Short mmCIF file of C-alpha atoms and ligand atoms in Angstrom, two decimals:
data_model
loop_
_atom_site.label_atom_id
_atom_site.label_comp_id
_atom_site.label_asym_id
_atom_site.label_seq_id
_atom_site.Cartn_x
_atom_site.Cartn_y
_atom_site.Cartn_z
CA UNK A 1 10.44 -24.05 -5.73
CA UNK A 2 9.89 -22.92 -2.17
CA UNK A 3 9.39 -19.15 -1.99
CA UNK A 4 10.71 -17.21 1.00
CA UNK A 5 8.58 -14.74 2.93
CA UNK A 6 10.13 -12.47 5.56
CA UNK A 7 7.67 -11.84 8.40
CA UNK A 8 8.21 -8.51 10.19
CA UNK A 9 5.45 -8.00 12.81
CA UNK A 10 6.88 -4.69 14.09
CA UNK A 11 5.17 -2.92 16.98
CA UNK A 12 1.81 -2.42 18.70
CA UNK A 13 -1.02 -4.28 16.96
CA UNK A 14 1.53 -5.35 14.32
CA UNK A 15 2.24 -8.55 16.24
CA UNK A 16 -1.46 -9.37 16.72
CA UNK A 17 -2.55 -8.85 13.12
CA UNK A 18 0.50 -10.52 11.56
CA UNK A 19 -0.19 -13.61 13.72
CA UNK A 20 -3.58 -13.92 11.99
CA UNK A 21 -2.07 -13.53 8.52
CA UNK A 22 0.47 -16.23 9.41
CA UNK A 23 -2.45 -18.49 10.45
CA UNK A 24 -3.88 -18.05 6.95
CA UNK A 25 -0.53 -18.82 5.29
CA UNK A 26 0.02 -21.90 7.49
CA UNK A 27 -3.44 -23.20 6.58
CA UNK A 28 -2.78 -22.73 2.85
CA UNK A 29 0.59 -24.47 3.24
CA UNK A 30 -1.02 -27.42 4.99
CA UNK A 31 -3.69 -27.46 2.28
CA UNK A 32 -0.92 -27.97 -0.27
CA UNK A 33 -1.59 -24.84 -2.36
CA UNK A 34 1.34 -22.74 -1.08
CA UNK A 35 4.99 -23.71 -0.97
CA UNK A 36 6.57 -21.02 1.19
CA UNK A 37 9.12 -20.71 3.99
CA UNK A 38 8.44 -18.08 6.68
CA UNK A 39 11.25 -16.33 8.57
CA UNK A 40 10.49 -13.76 11.27
CA UNK A 41 12.63 -10.75 12.21
CA UNK A 42 12.27 -7.55 14.27
CA UNK A 43 11.89 -4.09 12.72
CA UNK A 44 10.92 -0.61 13.95
CA UNK A 45 10.68 -0.27 17.73
CA UNK A 46 11.07 -4.05 18.04
CA UNK A 47 14.30 -3.78 16.03
CA UNK A 48 15.55 -1.03 18.34
CA UNK A 49 14.68 -3.09 21.43
CA UNK A 50 16.41 -6.18 20.07
CA UNK A 51 19.43 -4.65 18.41
CA UNK A 52 19.58 -0.90 19.05
CA UNK A 53 18.59 -0.20 15.41
CA UNK A 54 15.14 0.21 13.77
CA UNK A 55 16.45 -1.82 10.83
CA UNK A 56 18.86 -4.43 12.24
CA UNK A 57 21.44 -5.69 9.72
CA UNK A 58 20.14 -9.26 10.05
CA UNK A 59 16.58 -8.11 9.25
CA UNK A 60 17.74 -6.27 6.13
CA UNK A 61 19.78 -9.30 5.03
CA UNK A 62 16.76 -11.56 5.50
CA UNK A 63 14.55 -9.20 3.45
CA UNK A 64 17.15 -9.06 0.66
CA UNK A 65 17.15 -12.83 0.29
CA UNK A 66 13.34 -13.15 0.48
CA UNK A 67 10.84 -13.14 -2.39
CA UNK A 68 8.39 -11.00 -0.45
CA UNK A 69 8.05 -9.29 2.92
CA UNK A 70 5.02 -9.07 5.18
CA UNK A 71 5.14 -6.11 7.55
CA UNK A 72 2.69 -5.38 10.39
CA UNK A 73 3.21 -1.78 11.52
CA UNK A 74 5.88 0.20 13.33
CA UNK A 75 5.90 2.93 15.94
CA UNK A 76 4.74 3.68 19.44
CA UNK A 77 4.80 6.46 22.04
CA UNK A 78 7.73 4.84 23.89
CA UNK A 79 9.97 5.46 20.87
CA UNK A 80 9.02 9.07 20.13
CA UNK A 81 11.82 10.62 22.20
CA UNK A 82 14.56 8.63 20.45
CA UNK A 83 16.93 10.48 18.11
CA UNK A 84 15.48 10.65 14.58
CA UNK A 85 17.78 7.98 13.11
CA UNK A 86 16.75 5.47 15.80
CA UNK A 87 12.99 5.98 15.41
CA UNK A 88 10.82 3.11 14.16
CA UNK A 89 9.83 4.89 10.89
CA UNK A 90 13.52 4.86 9.89
CA UNK A 91 13.23 1.08 9.70
CA UNK A 92 10.49 1.39 7.07
CA UNK A 93 12.23 4.10 5.07
CA UNK A 94 15.46 2.08 5.20
CA UNK A 95 13.71 -1.00 3.78
CA UNK A 96 12.10 1.03 0.98
CA UNK A 97 15.38 2.61 -0.10
CA UNK A 98 17.66 -0.42 0.43
CA UNK A 99 15.30 -2.65 -1.56
CA UNK A 100 14.49 0.07 -4.17
CA UNK A 101 10.76 -0.29 -3.64
CA UNK A 102 9.72 2.52 -6.00
CA UNK A 103 6.17 1.43 -6.86
CA UNK A 104 3.59 1.89 -4.14
CA UNK A 105 0.29 0.10 -4.73
CA UNK A 106 -2.60 1.46 -2.71
CA UNK A 107 -5.90 -0.22 -3.45
CA UNK A 108 -9.13 1.40 -2.30
CA UNK A 109 -11.63 -1.45 -2.14
CA UNK A 110 -15.01 -1.23 -0.52
CA UNK A 111 -16.73 -4.52 0.09
CA UNK A 112 -20.46 -3.98 -0.57
CA UNK A 113 -21.14 -5.39 2.95
CA UNK A 114 -19.31 -2.35 4.43
CA UNK A 115 -20.80 0.39 2.24
CA UNK A 116 -22.30 2.04 5.33
CA UNK A 117 -18.79 2.69 6.72
CA UNK A 118 -18.11 5.34 4.05
CA UNK A 119 -19.04 8.95 4.52
CA UNK A 120 -20.24 8.94 0.89
CA UNK A 121 -23.60 7.58 -0.28
CA UNK A 122 -23.57 3.76 -0.63
CA UNK A 123 -24.43 3.91 -4.36
CA UNK A 124 -21.32 6.06 -4.99
CA UNK A 125 -18.88 3.71 -3.23
CA UNK A 126 -20.39 0.23 -2.93
CA UNK A 127 -18.16 -2.23 -4.79
CA UNK A 128 -15.43 0.38 -5.29
CA UNK A 129 -12.13 -1.13 -6.50
CA UNK A 130 -9.40 1.35 -7.45
CA UNK A 131 -5.65 0.79 -7.53
CA UNK A 132 -3.51 3.87 -7.01
CA UNK A 133 0.09 3.38 -8.15
CA UNK A 134 2.28 6.01 -6.50
CA UNK A 135 5.93 6.64 -7.37
CA UNK A 136 7.66 6.25 -4.02
CA UNK A 137 11.35 7.02 -4.25
CA UNK A 138 11.62 10.17 -6.40
CA UNK A 139 9.97 13.53 -7.05
CA UNK A 140 9.78 16.55 -4.79
CA UNK A 141 10.26 14.56 -1.54
CA UNK A 142 13.79 13.66 -2.59
CA UNK A 143 14.74 16.33 -5.20
CA UNK A 144 17.91 18.39 -4.74
CA UNK A 145 18.57 21.24 -4.16
CA UNK A 146 16.26 21.94 -1.24
CA UNK A 147 16.70 24.38 1.61
CA UNK A 148 15.42 27.15 3.81
CA UNK A 149 17.56 30.17 2.94
CA UNK A 150 17.29 33.95 2.46
CA UNK A 151 16.23 35.97 -0.54
CA UNK A 152 15.55 39.70 -0.91
CA UNK A 153 16.02 40.22 2.82
CA UNK A 154 13.55 37.62 4.02
CA UNK A 155 13.45 33.86 4.65
CA UNK A 156 12.85 31.76 1.57
CA UNK A 157 12.33 28.01 1.19
CA UNK A 158 12.21 25.78 -1.86
CA UNK A 159 12.20 22.15 -2.98
CA UNK A 160 12.89 20.57 -6.34
CA UNK A 161 10.32 18.45 -8.15
CA UNK A 162 12.21 16.41 -10.72
CA UNK A 163 11.87 13.07 -12.46
CA UNK A 164 14.28 11.33 -14.81
CA UNK A 165 12.70 9.77 -17.86
CA UNK A 166 13.75 6.31 -16.61
CA UNK A 167 12.00 6.88 -13.27
CA UNK A 168 8.75 7.81 -15.02
CA UNK A 169 9.06 4.91 -17.39
CA UNK A 170 9.49 2.28 -14.65
CA UNK A 171 6.50 3.49 -12.62
CA UNK A 172 4.51 3.67 -15.86
CA UNK A 173 5.39 0.06 -16.68
CA UNK A 174 4.49 -1.00 -13.17
CA UNK A 175 1.03 0.61 -13.55
CA UNK A 176 0.40 -0.90 -16.98
CA UNK A 177 1.45 -4.37 -15.79
CA UNK A 178 -1.02 -4.07 -12.92
CA UNK A 179 -3.76 -2.85 -15.27
CA UNK A 180 -3.19 -5.98 -17.38
CA UNK A 181 -4.22 -8.03 -14.30
CA UNK A 182 -7.32 -5.84 -13.79
CA UNK A 183 -9.74 -3.90 -16.00
CA UNK A 184 -7.00 -2.67 -18.40
CA UNK A 185 -7.50 1.07 -17.84
CA UNK A 186 -4.79 3.47 -16.63
CA UNK A 187 -5.46 7.10 -15.69
CA UNK A 188 -2.22 9.07 -15.36
CA UNK A 189 -2.56 12.02 -13.01
CA UNK A 190 -0.37 15.11 -13.41
CA UNK A 191 -0.37 18.90 -13.59
CA UNK A 192 0.91 19.20 -17.16
CA UNK A 193 -0.85 22.54 -17.70
CA UNK A 194 1.56 24.16 -15.20
CA UNK A 195 4.59 21.94 -14.52
CA UNK A 196 7.39 20.94 -16.89
CA UNK A 197 7.98 17.80 -14.83
CA UNK A 198 4.37 16.80 -15.60
CA UNK A 199 4.86 17.55 -19.29
CA UNK A 200 7.65 14.98 -19.42
CA UNK A 201 5.59 12.60 -17.23
CA UNK A 202 2.73 12.71 -19.76
CA UNK A 203 5.01 12.20 -22.76
CA UNK A 204 6.72 9.18 -21.20
CA UNK A 205 3.36 7.63 -20.17
CA UNK A 206 2.22 7.94 -23.82
CA UNK A 207 5.38 6.11 -24.93
CA UNK A 208 4.98 3.32 -22.36
CA UNK A 209 1.34 2.88 -23.45
CA UNK A 210 2.54 1.88 -26.95
CA UNK A 211 3.84 -1.38 -25.44
CA UNK A 212 0.43 -2.17 -23.92
CA UNK A 213 -2.08 -1.84 -26.77
CA UNK A 214 -4.78 -3.63 -24.75
CA UNK A 215 -4.66 -0.99 -22.02
CA UNK A 216 -6.58 2.28 -22.39
CA UNK A 217 -4.56 5.30 -21.16
CA UNK A 218 -6.18 8.58 -20.12
CA UNK A 219 -4.73 11.69 -18.46
CA UNK A 220 -6.21 13.86 -15.74
CA UNK A 221 -5.02 16.98 -13.92
CA UNK A 222 -4.53 16.36 -10.21
CA UNK A 223 -7.09 18.96 -9.10
CA UNK A 224 -9.75 17.31 -11.26
CA UNK A 225 -8.65 13.84 -10.05
CA UNK A 226 -9.27 14.91 -6.45
CA UNK A 227 -12.77 16.09 -7.40
CA UNK A 228 -13.57 12.99 -9.45
CA UNK A 229 -12.41 10.67 -6.64
CA UNK A 230 -15.06 12.12 -4.38
CA UNK A 231 -17.71 12.64 -7.08
CA UNK A 232 -17.68 9.29 -8.93
CA UNK A 233 -14.74 7.14 -7.77
CA UNK A 234 -15.94 4.01 -9.58
CA UNK A 235 -14.86 5.54 -12.93
CA UNK A 236 -11.21 4.64 -12.11
CA UNK A 237 -9.39 1.33 -12.49
CA UNK A 238 -5.63 2.03 -12.12
CA UNK A 239 -4.43 5.55 -11.34
CA UNK A 240 -0.69 6.26 -11.70
CA UNK A 241 0.92 9.37 -10.30
CA UNK A 242 3.98 11.00 -8.75
CA UNK A 243 5.11 10.73 -5.15
CA UNK A 244 3.52 13.98 -3.93
CA UNK A 245 0.20 13.69 -5.79
CA UNK A 246 -0.01 9.99 -4.89
CA UNK A 247 0.55 10.70 -1.21
CA UNK A 248 -2.51 12.92 -1.11
CA UNK A 249 -4.77 11.04 -3.54
CA UNK A 250 -4.13 7.59 -2.02
CA UNK A 251 -5.17 8.76 1.45
CA UNK A 252 -8.22 10.43 -0.04
CA UNK A 253 -9.14 7.21 -1.88
CA UNK A 254 -8.55 5.14 1.27
CA UNK A 255 -10.99 7.28 3.19
CA UNK A 256 -13.69 6.70 0.57
CA UNK A 257 -13.91 3.25 2.10
CA UNK A 258 -14.17 4.56 5.67
CA UNK A 259 -12.29 1.63 7.22
CA UNK A 260 -8.50 1.69 7.44
CA UNK A 261 -8.54 -1.74 9.09
CA UNK A 262 -9.52 -3.24 5.71
CA UNK A 263 -6.89 -1.82 3.34
CA UNK A 264 -3.64 -3.53 2.32
CA UNK A 265 -0.76 -2.00 0.36
CA UNK A 266 2.36 -3.05 -1.49
CA UNK A 267 5.69 -1.48 -2.40
CA UNK A 268 7.44 -3.20 -5.31
CA UNK A 269 10.86 -3.14 -6.94
CA UNK A 270 11.43 -3.53 -10.69
CA UNK A 271 11.58 -7.35 -10.41
CA UNK A 272 8.26 -7.68 -8.61
CA UNK A 273 9.75 -8.30 -5.18
CA UNK A 274 7.61 -6.44 -2.70
CA UNK A 275 6.87 -5.43 0.83
CA UNK A 276 3.22 -5.90 1.81
CA UNK A 277 1.55 -4.18 4.73
CA UNK A 278 -1.75 -2.78 5.96
CA UNK A 279 -2.04 0.97 5.39
CA UNK A 280 -2.74 1.65 9.06
CA UNK A 281 -0.20 2.17 11.83
CA UNK A 282 0.56 0.32 15.06
CA UNK A 283 -2.58 1.66 16.82
CA UNK A 284 -1.08 1.93 20.33
CA UNK A 285 -4.53 2.89 21.67
CA UNK A 286 -5.84 -0.65 21.10
CA UNK A 287 -2.60 -2.69 21.15
CA UNK A 288 -2.76 -5.76 23.40
CA UNK A 289 -6.57 -5.70 23.63
CA UNK A 290 -7.14 -8.35 20.98
CA UNK A 291 -9.63 -6.20 19.06
CA UNK A 292 -7.57 -4.97 16.06
CA UNK A 293 -8.94 -5.80 12.63
CA UNK A 294 -6.57 -8.32 10.98
CA UNK A 295 -8.28 -8.21 7.55
CA UNK A 296 -6.00 -5.54 6.00
CA UNK A 297 -3.02 -7.76 6.86
CA UNK A 298 -4.73 -10.91 5.59
CA UNK A 299 -5.58 -9.04 2.37
CA UNK A 300 -1.89 -8.02 2.17
CA UNK A 301 -1.18 -11.75 1.74
CA UNK A 302 -3.55 -11.90 -1.20
CA UNK A 303 -1.79 -8.88 -2.78
CA UNK A 304 1.54 -10.62 -2.18
CA UNK A 305 0.32 -13.73 -3.97
CA UNK A 306 -1.01 -11.65 -6.86
CA UNK A 307 1.93 -9.28 -7.41
CA UNK A 308 5.07 -11.07 -6.13
CA UNK A 309 4.39 -14.79 -5.88
CA UNK A 310 2.34 -15.16 -9.08
CA UNK A 311 -0.50 -17.13 -7.55
CA UNK A 312 -3.73 -15.45 -8.64
CA UNK A 313 -5.90 -18.47 -7.83
CA UNK A 314 -4.97 -18.54 -4.14
CA UNK A 315 -5.12 -14.71 -3.96
CA UNK A 316 -8.71 -14.86 -5.19
CA UNK A 317 -9.47 -17.63 -2.69
CA UNK A 318 -8.35 -15.37 0.18
CA UNK A 319 -10.37 -12.41 -1.16
CA UNK A 320 -13.44 -14.64 -1.42
CA UNK A 321 -12.91 -15.98 2.11
CA UNK A 322 -12.82 -12.41 3.47
CA UNK A 323 -16.03 -11.67 1.54
CA UNK A 324 -17.69 -14.76 3.07
CA UNK A 325 -16.73 -13.76 6.60
CA UNK A 326 -18.25 -10.32 6.04
CA UNK A 327 -21.37 -11.98 4.59
CA UNK A 328 -21.63 -13.98 7.81
CA UNK A 329 -21.91 -10.64 9.64
CA UNK A 330 -18.65 -10.99 11.58
CA UNK A 331 -17.09 -7.60 12.41
CA UNK A 332 -14.22 -6.33 14.54
CA UNK A 333 -15.21 -3.22 16.56
CA UNK A 334 -13.79 -0.75 13.97
CA UNK A 335 -16.25 -1.94 11.29
CA UNK A 336 -19.09 -3.00 13.59
CA UNK A 337 -22.63 -2.08 12.57
CA UNK A 338 -26.15 -2.94 13.72
CA UNK A 339 -27.25 -6.53 13.33
CA UNK A 340 -23.68 -7.87 13.01
CA UNK A 341 -21.68 -10.02 15.43
CA UNK A 342 -18.66 -8.41 17.10
CA UNK A 343 -15.50 -10.54 17.18
CA UNK A 344 -11.88 -10.02 18.23
CA UNK A 345 -8.66 -10.28 16.22
CA UNK A 346 -8.07 -14.01 16.68
CA UNK A 347 -11.71 -14.99 16.08
CA UNK A 348 -11.67 -13.01 12.83
CA UNK A 349 -8.49 -14.79 11.69
CA UNK A 350 -10.04 -18.17 12.62
CA UNK A 351 -13.20 -17.29 10.66
CA UNK A 352 -11.15 -16.53 7.53
CA UNK A 353 -9.38 -19.91 7.86
CA UNK A 354 -12.78 -21.64 8.25
CA UNK A 355 -14.06 -19.80 5.16
CA UNK A 356 -10.98 -20.95 3.22
CA UNK A 357 -11.88 -24.57 4.07
CA UNK A 358 -15.38 -24.25 2.62
P1 NAD B 1 -2.94 4.34 13.30
O1 NAD B 1 -3.26 3.92 11.91
O2 NAD B 1 -2.06 3.44 14.08
O3 NAD B 1 -4.32 4.51 14.12
C1 NAD B 1 -5.33 5.45 13.76
C2 NAD B 1 -6.68 4.99 14.37
O4 NAD B 1 -7.15 3.84 13.65
C3 NAD B 1 -6.56 4.55 15.83
O5 NAD B 1 -7.72 4.93 16.51
C4 NAD B 1 -6.47 3.05 15.76
O6 NAD B 1 -6.98 2.38 16.91
C5 NAD B 1 -7.30 2.74 14.52
N1 NAD B 1 -6.81 1.54 13.83
C6 NAD B 1 -5.68 1.45 13.07
N2 NAD B 1 -5.54 0.20 12.62
C7 NAD B 1 -6.58 -0.52 13.06
C8 NAD B 1 -7.00 -1.88 12.94
N3 NAD B 1 -6.31 -2.79 12.24
N4 NAD B 1 -8.12 -2.27 13.56
C9 NAD B 1 -8.85 -1.40 14.27
N5 NAD B 1 -8.54 -0.09 14.43
C10 NAD B 1 -7.40 0.34 13.85
O7 NAD B 1 -2.33 5.80 13.20
P2 NAD B 1 -1.73 6.74 14.36
O8 NAD B 1 -2.50 6.56 15.62
O9 NAD B 1 -1.59 8.08 13.75
O10 NAD B 1 -0.25 6.20 14.59
C11 NAD B 1 0.11 5.26 15.62
C12 NAD B 1 1.56 4.85 15.42
O11 NAD B 1 1.67 4.14 14.17
C13 NAD B 1 2.54 6.02 15.33
O12 NAD B 1 3.72 5.65 16.00
C14 NAD B 1 2.79 6.18 13.83
O13 NAD B 1 4.04 6.73 13.55
C15 NAD B 1 2.71 4.74 13.38
N6 NAD B 1 2.35 4.55 11.97
C16 NAD B 1 2.98 3.52 11.34
C17 NAD B 1 2.65 3.23 10.02
C18 NAD B 1 3.32 2.04 9.39
O14 NAD B 1 3.91 1.23 10.07
N7 NAD B 1 3.24 1.89 8.09
C19 NAD B 1 1.69 3.97 9.34
C20 NAD B 1 1.03 5.00 10.04
C21 NAD B 1 1.38 5.28 11.35
#
């Protein structure tokens, strides 16, 4: 059956990098290994320009009837003075909440060819492949009550960090399902020595683990997890954690690789429908110059095939093609190093398509 992909290029370099990912999809369609229908719609600043809203109703409707969504990036200086509810980021937040995308997958992968890009020693990070699964729609970012008020004659502010058992269970299941497609190890990160919410988190993770006897579950306090990520990151396979801890740890893990132009991400609902996007933003400083790295977006397609469209073989083919292109020494300026050949956005996309043919 034909699967539907919504294509949302967004703003800035979003349009340039998504065009390269579409090239890859069109090649795989022509090659007969993908049966997908692509439908493009505006979001973010582009949504505001087209329809006065960062998430136009037609874009949301298209996403709701699609099996997966590919997003470029949103935002730009020209939109920063808009009222908050009209700003591009609202388009992203709207999609996450409307589609109930509660499971945020943030891989930190370092191709051995790019080990020099990391600020850590090559032997610590070369070949790194971690998947951080962050709960995205609950926890302290959304907990009520929250306010800045007064107490004992001075200003006082507080937030509420809470998780329902069902919320912990569904992110736990998401992490274990992903581990089943990888090295079958889950490390659950919490602060159970101090927080009640973490105590429940740990208990529910233990219960979920009973349904996945092949997967090894371990627990780690978040302070230790931060240290271990920098000390010996290759010890981790899948890491599952709450919204707040995941926010911090996933950025830390991303930076282990030293190249944000290489990292894809996914946000999934409980049925495996997902939105796939590079972790970087719209990079207004290089937009329109044809030099943005499209590989994070191309790798978002391979994540989409793996986690929403159930096509591991083609996902692996894309990953291998990206590896081949790096082996050939082709680099966009952000990952350029001595002895390599500098190429622009379109040439990099073309090279991946050529590598897919081989
Ligand atoms: P950014 O990720 O856009 O850029 C940070 C730096 O990385 C810039 O120097 C940029 O040139 C470079 N860079 C990013 N992606 C690259 C790529 N593919 N190839 C080569 N270099 C790349 O972050 P920022 O500058 O803080 O934000 C710019 C805009 O993007 C803002 O409006 C921000 O709100 C938005 N933003 C959007 C998302 C998203 O859509 N998910 C995420 C982060 C930021």
